[in-house]
PDB file of C-alpha atoms in Angstrom:
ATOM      1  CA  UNK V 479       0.000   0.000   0.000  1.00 45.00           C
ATOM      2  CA  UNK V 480       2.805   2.615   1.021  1.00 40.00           C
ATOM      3  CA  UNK V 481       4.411   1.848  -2.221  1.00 42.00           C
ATOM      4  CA  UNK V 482       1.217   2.395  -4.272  1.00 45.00           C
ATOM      5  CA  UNK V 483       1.140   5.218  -1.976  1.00 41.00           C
ATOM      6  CA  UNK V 484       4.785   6.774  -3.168  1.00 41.00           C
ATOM      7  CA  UNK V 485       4.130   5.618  -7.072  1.00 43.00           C
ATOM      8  CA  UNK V 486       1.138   7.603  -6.998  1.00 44.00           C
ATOM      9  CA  UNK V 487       2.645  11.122  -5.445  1.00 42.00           C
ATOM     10  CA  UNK V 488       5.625  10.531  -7.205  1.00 46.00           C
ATOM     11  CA  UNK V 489       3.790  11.219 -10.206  1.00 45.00           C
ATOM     12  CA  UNK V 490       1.853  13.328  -9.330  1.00 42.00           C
ATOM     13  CA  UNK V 491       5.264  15.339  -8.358  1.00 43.00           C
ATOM     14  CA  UNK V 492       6.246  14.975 -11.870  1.00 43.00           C
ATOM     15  CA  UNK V 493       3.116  16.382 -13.426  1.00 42.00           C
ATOM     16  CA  UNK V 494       3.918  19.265 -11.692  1.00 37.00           C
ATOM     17  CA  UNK V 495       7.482  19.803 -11.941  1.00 39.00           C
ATOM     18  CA  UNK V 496       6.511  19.559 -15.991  1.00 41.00           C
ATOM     19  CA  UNK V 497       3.933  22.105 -15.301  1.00 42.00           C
ATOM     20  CA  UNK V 498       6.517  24.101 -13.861  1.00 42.00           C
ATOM     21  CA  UNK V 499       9.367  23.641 -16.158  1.00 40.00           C
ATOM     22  CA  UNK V 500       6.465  24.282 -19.247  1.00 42.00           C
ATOM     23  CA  UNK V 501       5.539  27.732 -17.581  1.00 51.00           C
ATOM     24  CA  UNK V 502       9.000  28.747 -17.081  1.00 47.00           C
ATOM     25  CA  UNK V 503       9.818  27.842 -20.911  1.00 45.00           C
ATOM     26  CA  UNK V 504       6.645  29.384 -22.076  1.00 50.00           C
ATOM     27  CA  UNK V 505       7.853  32.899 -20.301  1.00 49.00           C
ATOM     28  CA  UNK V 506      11.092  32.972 -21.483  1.00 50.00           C
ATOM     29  CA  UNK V 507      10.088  32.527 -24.939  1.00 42.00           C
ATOM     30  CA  UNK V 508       7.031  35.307 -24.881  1.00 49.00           C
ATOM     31  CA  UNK V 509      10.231  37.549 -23.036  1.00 49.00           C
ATOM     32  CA  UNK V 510      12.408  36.831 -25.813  1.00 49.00           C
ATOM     33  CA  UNK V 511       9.762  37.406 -28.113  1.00 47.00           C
ATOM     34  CA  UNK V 512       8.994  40.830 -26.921  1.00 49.00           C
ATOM     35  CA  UNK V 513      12.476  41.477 -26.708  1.00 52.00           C
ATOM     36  CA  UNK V 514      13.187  40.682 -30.337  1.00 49.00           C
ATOM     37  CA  UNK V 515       9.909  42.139 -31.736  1.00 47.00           C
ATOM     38  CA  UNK V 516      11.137  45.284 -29.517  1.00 49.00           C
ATOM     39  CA  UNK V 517      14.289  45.489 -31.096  1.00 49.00           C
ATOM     40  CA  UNK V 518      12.675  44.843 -34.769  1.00 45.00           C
ATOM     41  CA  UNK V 519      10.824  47.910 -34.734  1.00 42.00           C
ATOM     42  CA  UNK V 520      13.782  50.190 -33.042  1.00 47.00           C
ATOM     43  CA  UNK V 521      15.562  49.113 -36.219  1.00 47.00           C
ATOM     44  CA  UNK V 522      13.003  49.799 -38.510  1.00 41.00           C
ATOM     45  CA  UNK V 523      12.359  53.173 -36.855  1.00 48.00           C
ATOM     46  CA  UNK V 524      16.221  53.802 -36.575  1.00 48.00           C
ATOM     47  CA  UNK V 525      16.504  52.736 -40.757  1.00 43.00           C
ATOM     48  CA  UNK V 526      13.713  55.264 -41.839  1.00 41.00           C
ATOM     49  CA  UNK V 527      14.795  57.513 -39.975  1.00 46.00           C
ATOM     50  CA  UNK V 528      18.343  57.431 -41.344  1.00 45.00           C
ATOM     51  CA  UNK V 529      16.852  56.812 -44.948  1.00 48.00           C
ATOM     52  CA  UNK V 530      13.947  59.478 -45.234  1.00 54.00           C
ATOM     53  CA  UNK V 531      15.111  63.303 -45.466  1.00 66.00           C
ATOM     54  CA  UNK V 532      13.334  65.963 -44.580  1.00 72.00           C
ATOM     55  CA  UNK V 533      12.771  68.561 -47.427  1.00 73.00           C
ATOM     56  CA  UNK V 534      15.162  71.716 -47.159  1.00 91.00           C
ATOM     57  CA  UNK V 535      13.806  75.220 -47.855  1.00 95.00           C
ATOM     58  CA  UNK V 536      13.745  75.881 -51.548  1.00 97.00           C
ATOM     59  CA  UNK V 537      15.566  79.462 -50.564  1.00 97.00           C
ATOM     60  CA  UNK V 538      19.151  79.568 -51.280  1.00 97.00           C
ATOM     61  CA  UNK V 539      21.498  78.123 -54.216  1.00 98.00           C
ATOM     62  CA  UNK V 540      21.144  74.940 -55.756  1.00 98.00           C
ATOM     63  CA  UNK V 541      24.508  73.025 -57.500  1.00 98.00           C
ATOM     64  CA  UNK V 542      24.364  70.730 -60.751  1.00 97.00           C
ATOM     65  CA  UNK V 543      23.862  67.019 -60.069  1.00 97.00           C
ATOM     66  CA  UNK V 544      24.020  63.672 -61.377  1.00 94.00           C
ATOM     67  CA  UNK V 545      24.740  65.837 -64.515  1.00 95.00           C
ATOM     68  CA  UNK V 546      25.861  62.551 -66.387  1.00 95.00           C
ATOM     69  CA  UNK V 547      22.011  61.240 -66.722  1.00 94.00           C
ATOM     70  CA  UNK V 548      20.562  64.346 -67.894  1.00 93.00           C
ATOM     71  CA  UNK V 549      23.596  64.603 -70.297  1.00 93.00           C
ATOM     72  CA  UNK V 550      22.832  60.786 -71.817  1.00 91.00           C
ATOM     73  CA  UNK V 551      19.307  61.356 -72.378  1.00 87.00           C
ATOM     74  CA  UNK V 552      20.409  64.040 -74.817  1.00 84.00           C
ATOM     75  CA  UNK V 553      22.351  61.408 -76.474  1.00 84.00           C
ATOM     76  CA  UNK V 554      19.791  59.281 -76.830  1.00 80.00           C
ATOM     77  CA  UNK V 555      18.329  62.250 -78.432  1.00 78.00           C
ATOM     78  CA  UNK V 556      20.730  62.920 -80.675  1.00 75.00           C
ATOM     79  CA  UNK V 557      21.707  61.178 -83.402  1.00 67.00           C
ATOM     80  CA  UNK V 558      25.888  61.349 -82.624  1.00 71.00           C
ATOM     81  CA  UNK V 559      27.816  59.256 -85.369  1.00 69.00           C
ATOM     82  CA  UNK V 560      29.560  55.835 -83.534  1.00 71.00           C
ATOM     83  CA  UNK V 561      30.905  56.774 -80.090  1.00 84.00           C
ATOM     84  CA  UNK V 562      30.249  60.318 -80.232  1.00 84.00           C
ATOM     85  CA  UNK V 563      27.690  60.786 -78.068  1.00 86.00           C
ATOM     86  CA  UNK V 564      29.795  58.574 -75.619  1.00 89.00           C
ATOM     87  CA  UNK V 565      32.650  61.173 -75.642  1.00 91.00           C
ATOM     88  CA  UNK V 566      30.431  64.314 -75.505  1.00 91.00           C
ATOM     89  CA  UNK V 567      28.895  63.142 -72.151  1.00 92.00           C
ATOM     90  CA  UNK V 568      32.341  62.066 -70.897  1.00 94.00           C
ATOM     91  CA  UNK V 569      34.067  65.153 -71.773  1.00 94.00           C
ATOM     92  CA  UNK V 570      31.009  67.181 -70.725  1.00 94.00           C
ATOM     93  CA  UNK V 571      29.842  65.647 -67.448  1.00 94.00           C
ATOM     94  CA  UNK V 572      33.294  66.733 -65.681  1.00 92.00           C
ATOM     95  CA  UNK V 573      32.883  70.030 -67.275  1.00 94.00           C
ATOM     96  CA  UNK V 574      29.837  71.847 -66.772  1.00 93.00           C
ATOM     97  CA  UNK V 575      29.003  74.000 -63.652  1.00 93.00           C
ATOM     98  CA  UNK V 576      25.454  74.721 -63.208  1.00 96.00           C
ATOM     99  CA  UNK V 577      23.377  75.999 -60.603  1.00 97.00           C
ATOM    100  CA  UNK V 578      19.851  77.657 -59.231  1.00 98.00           C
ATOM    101  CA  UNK V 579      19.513  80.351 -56.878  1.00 98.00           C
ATOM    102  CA  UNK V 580      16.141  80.385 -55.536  1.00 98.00           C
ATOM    103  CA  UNK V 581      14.859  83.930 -53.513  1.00 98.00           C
ATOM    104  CA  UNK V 582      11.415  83.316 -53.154  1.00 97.00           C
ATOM    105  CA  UNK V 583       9.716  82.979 -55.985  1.00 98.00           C
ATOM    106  CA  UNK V 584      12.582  84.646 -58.157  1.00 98.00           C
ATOM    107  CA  UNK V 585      14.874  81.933 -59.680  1.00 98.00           C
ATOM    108  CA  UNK V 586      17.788  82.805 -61.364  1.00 98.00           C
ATOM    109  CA  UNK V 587      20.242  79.941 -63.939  1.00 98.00           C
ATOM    110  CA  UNK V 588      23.872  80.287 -63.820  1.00 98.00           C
ATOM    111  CA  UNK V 589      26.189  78.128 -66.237  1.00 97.00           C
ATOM    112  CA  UNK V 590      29.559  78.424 -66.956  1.00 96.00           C
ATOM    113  CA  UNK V 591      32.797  76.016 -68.338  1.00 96.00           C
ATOM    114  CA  UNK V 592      36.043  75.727 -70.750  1.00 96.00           C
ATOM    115  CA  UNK V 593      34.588  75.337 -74.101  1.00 95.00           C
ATOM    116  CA  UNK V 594      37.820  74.707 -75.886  1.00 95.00           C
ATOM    117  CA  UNK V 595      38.034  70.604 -75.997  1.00 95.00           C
ATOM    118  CA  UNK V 596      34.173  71.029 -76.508  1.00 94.00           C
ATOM    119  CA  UNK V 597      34.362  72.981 -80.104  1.00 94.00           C
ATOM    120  CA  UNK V 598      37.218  70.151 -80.499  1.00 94.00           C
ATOM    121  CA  UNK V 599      35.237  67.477 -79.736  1.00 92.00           C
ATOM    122  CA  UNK V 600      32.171  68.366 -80.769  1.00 91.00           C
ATOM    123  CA  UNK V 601      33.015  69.521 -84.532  1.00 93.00           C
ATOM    124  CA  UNK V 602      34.527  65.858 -84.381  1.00 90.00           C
ATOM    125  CA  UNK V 603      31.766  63.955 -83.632  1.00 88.00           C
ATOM    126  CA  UNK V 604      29.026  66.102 -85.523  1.00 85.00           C
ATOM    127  CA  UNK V 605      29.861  69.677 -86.878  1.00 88.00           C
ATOM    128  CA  UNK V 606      32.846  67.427 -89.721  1.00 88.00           C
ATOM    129  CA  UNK V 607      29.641  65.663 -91.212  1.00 85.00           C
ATOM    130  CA  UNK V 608      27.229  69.029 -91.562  1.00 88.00           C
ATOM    131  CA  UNK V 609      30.396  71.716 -92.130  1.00 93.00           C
ATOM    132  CA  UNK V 610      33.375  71.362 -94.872  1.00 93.00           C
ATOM    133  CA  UNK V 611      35.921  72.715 -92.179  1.00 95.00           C
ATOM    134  CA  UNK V 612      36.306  73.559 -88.162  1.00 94.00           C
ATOM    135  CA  UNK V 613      36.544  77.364 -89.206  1.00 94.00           C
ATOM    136  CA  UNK V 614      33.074  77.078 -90.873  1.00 94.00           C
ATOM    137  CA  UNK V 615      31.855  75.219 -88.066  1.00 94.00           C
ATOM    138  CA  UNK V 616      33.280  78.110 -85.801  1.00 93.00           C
ATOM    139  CA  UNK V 617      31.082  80.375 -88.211  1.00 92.00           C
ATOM    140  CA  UNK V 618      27.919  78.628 -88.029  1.00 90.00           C
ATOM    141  CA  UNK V 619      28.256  78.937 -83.881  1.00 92.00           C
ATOM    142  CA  UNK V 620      27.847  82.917 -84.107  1.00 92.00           C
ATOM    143  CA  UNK V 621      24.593  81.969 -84.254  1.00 90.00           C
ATOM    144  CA  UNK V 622      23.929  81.009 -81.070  1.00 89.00           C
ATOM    145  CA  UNK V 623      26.469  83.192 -79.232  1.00 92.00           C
ATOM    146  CA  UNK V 624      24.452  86.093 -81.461  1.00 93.00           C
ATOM    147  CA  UNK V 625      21.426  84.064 -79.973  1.00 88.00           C
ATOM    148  CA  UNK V 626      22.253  83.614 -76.188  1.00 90.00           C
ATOM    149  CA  UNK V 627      23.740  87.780 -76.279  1.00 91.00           C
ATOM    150  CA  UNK V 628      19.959  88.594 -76.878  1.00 91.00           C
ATOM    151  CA  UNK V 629      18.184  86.406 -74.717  1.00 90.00           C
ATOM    152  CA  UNK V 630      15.799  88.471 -72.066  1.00 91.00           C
ATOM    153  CA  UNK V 631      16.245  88.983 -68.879  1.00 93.00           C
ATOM    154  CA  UNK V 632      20.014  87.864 -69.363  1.00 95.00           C
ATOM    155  CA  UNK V 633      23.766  88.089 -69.375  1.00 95.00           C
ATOM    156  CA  UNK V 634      26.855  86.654 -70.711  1.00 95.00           C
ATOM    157  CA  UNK V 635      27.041  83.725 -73.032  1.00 94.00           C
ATOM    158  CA  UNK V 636      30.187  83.037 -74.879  1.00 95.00           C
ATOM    159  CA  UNK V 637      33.662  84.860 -74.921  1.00 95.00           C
ATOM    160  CA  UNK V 638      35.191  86.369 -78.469  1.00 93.00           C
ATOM    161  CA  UNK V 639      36.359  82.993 -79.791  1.00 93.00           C
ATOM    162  CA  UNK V 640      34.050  80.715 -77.983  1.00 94.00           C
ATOM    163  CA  UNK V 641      36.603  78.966 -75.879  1.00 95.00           C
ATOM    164  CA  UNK V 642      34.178  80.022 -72.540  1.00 96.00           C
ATOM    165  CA  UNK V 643      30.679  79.637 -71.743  1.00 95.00           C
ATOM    166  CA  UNK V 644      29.401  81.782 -68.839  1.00 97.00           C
ATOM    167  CA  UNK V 645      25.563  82.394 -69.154  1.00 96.00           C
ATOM    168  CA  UNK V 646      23.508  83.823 -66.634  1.00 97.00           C
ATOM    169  CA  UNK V 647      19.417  83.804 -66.700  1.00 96.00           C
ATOM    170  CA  UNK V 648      17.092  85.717 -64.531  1.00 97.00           C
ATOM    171  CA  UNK V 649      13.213  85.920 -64.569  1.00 96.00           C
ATOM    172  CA  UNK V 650      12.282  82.360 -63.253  1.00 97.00           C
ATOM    173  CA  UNK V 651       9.322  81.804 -61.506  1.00 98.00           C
ATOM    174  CA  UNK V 652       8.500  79.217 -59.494  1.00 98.00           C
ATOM    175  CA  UNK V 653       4.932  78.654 -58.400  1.00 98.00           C
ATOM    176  CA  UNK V 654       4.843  76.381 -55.096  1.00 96.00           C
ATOM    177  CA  UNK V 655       1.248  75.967 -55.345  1.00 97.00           C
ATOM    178  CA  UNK V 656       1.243  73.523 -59.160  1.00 97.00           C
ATOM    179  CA  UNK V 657       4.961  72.899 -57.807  1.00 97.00           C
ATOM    180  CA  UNK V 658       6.504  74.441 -61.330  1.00 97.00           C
ATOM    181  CA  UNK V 659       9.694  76.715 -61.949  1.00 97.00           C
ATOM    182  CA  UNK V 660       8.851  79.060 -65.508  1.00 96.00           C
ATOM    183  CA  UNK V 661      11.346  80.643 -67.605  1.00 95.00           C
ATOM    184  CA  UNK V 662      10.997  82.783 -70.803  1.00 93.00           C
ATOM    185  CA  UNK V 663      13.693  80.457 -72.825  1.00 91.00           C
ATOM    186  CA  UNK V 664      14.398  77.066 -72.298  1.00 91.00           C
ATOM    187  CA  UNK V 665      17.356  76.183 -69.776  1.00 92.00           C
ATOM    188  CA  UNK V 666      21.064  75.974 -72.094  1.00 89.00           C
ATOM    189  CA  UNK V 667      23.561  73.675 -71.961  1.00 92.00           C
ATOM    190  CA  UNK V 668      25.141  73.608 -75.267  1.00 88.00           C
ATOM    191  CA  UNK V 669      24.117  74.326 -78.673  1.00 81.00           C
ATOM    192  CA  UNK V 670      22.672  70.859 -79.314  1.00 76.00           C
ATOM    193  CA  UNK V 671      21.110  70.546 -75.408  1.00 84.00           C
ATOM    194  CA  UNK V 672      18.566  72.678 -74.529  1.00 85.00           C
ATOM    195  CA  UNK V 673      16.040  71.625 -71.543  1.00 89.00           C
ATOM    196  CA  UNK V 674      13.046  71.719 -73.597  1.00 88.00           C
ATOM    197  CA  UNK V 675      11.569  68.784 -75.909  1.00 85.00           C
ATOM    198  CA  UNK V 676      10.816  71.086 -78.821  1.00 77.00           C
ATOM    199  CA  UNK V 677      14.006  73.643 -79.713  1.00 69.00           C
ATOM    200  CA  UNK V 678      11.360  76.077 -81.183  1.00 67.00           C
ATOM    201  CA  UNK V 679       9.652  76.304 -78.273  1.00 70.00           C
ATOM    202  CA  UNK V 680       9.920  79.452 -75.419  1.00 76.00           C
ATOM    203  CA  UNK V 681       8.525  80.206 -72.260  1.00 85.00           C
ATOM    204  CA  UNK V 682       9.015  76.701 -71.138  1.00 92.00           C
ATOM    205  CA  UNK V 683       7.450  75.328 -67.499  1.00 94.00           C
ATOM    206  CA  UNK V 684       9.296  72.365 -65.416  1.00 96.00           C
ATOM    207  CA  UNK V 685       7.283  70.647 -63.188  1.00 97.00           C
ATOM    208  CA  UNK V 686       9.406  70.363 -59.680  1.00 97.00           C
ATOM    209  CA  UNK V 687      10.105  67.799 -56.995  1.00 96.00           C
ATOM    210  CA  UNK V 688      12.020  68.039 -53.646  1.00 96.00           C
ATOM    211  CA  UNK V 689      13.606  65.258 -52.201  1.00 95.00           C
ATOM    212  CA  UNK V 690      15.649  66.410 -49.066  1.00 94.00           C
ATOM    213  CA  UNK V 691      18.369  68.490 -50.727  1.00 95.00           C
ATOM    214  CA  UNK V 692      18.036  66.985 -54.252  1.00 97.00           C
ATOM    215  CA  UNK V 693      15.630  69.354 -56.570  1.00 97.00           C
ATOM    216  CA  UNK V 694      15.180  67.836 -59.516  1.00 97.00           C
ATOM    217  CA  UNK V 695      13.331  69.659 -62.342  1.00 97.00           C
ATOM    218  CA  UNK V 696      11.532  67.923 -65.286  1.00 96.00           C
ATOM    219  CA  UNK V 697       9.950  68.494 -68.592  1.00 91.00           C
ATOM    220  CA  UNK V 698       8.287  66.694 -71.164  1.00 90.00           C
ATOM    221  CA  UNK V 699       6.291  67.354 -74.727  1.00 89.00           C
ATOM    222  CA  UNK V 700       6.335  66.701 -78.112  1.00 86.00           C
ATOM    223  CA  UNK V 701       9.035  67.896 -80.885  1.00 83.00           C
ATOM    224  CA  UNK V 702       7.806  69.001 -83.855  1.00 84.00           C
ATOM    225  CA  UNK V 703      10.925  68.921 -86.114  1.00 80.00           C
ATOM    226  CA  UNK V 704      11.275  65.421 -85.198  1.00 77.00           C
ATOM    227  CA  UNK V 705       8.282  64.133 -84.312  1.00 83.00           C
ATOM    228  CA  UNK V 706       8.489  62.331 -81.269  1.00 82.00           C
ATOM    229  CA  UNK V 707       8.140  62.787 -77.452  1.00 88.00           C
ATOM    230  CA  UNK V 708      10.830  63.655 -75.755  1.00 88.00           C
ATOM    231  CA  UNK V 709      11.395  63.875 -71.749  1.00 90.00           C
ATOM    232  CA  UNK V 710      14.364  65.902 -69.784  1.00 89.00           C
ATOM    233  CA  UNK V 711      14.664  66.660 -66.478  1.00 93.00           C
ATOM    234  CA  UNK V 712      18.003  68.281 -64.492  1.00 95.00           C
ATOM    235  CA  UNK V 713      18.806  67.526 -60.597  1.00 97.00           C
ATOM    236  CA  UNK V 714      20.374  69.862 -58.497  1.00 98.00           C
ATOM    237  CA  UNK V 715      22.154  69.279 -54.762  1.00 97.00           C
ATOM    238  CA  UNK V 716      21.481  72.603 -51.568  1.00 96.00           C
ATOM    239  CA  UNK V 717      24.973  73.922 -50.941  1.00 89.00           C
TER     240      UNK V 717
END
């Protein structure tokens, strides 16, 4: 009898040291649970954080950027014999200096760079197949610097012998209520790449985004002469 006795509370003992044990386990694991789910969202929280910037005022002066992809969607534009489209972007992207300067709603363009491997380059890949020699070439470009000397509300343009660019537009607009930045010609960054899909166009309006301190301005339409849309758009980093 004692023995059936001790059998019988000895298992009983047992059911309740697993009871015990299964508690104890069960905790430990809705702890570590909390602990790790805890820890899951303080990352997440930690990586937007890090990853999402707040917008900067538009106020204040705005530098080139990423120049390279605006430049090779002008290529793509273009129709540059072989590689030259390839070397214009190369020789151009570590070339041109850009910039906004934003006052409210007054925006003014600034552009200026050494145009001297440029003519080079550029009579190379295009201006040998349309002109007999580099001095006619040179001839036909009077055009434009006669062209950017008479744009309104503007300054500058090229030097005597065209070995400079420094061009300087004022009378933008921007309009933070349909988020767009107007000027009375399109924006210039060579004689073949204007930011505008039809050259015969004026008075062009780029829609606007802001993301932290990029500012990236885009256009798109239709181009008459060679009937197709096109799509540009220019980024610019706050100094």
């Amino acid at each position: 009898m004692f023995k059936s006795f001790f059998k019988k509370y000895s298992i009983c003992i047992a059911f309740l040291l697993l009871f015990f044990l299964v508690g104890c386990a069960q905790k430990n694991v809705e702890k570590t649970t909390k602990e790790s789910s805890s820890a899951s969202v303080s990352k997440v929280e930690k990586t937007t954080q890090e990853t999402s910037k707040a917008p900067v005022s538009l106020d204040g002066t705005w530098k080139v950027h990423n120049i390279r992809e605006t430049l090779e969607r002008f290529a793509i534009y273009q129709n540059f014999k072989e590689d030259g489209g390839l070397k214009l972007v190369n020789l151009l992207s570590s070339l041109i200096n850009a910039e906004l300067t934003i006052n409210g709603t007054d925006v003014q363009y600034h552009i200026a760079y050494d145009n001297t491997e440029v003519l080079k380059l550029d009579y190379e890949v295009s201006g040998s197949y349309n002109y007999d020699s580099f001095d006619e070439y040179i001839q036909h470009l009077q055009i434009t610097k006669d062209y950017l000397s008479k744009l309104p509300n503007s300054s500058g343009g090229y030097n005597d012998d065209l070995t400079a660019v420094d061009l300087t537009m004022n009378g933008g607009v921007l309009d933070p209520n349909k988020g767009t930045i107007s000027f009375e010609r399109a924006l210039w960054l060579t004689p073949n790449f204007f930011l505008i899909p039809d050259p015969a166009g004026t008075s062009p309006i780029y829609e606007y985004t802001l993301d932290g301190d990029i500012l990236t301005l885009k256009i798109s339409g239709y181009d008459k002469w060679e009937e197709n849309n096109k799509y540009y758009f220019i980024q610019f980093k706050k100094e």
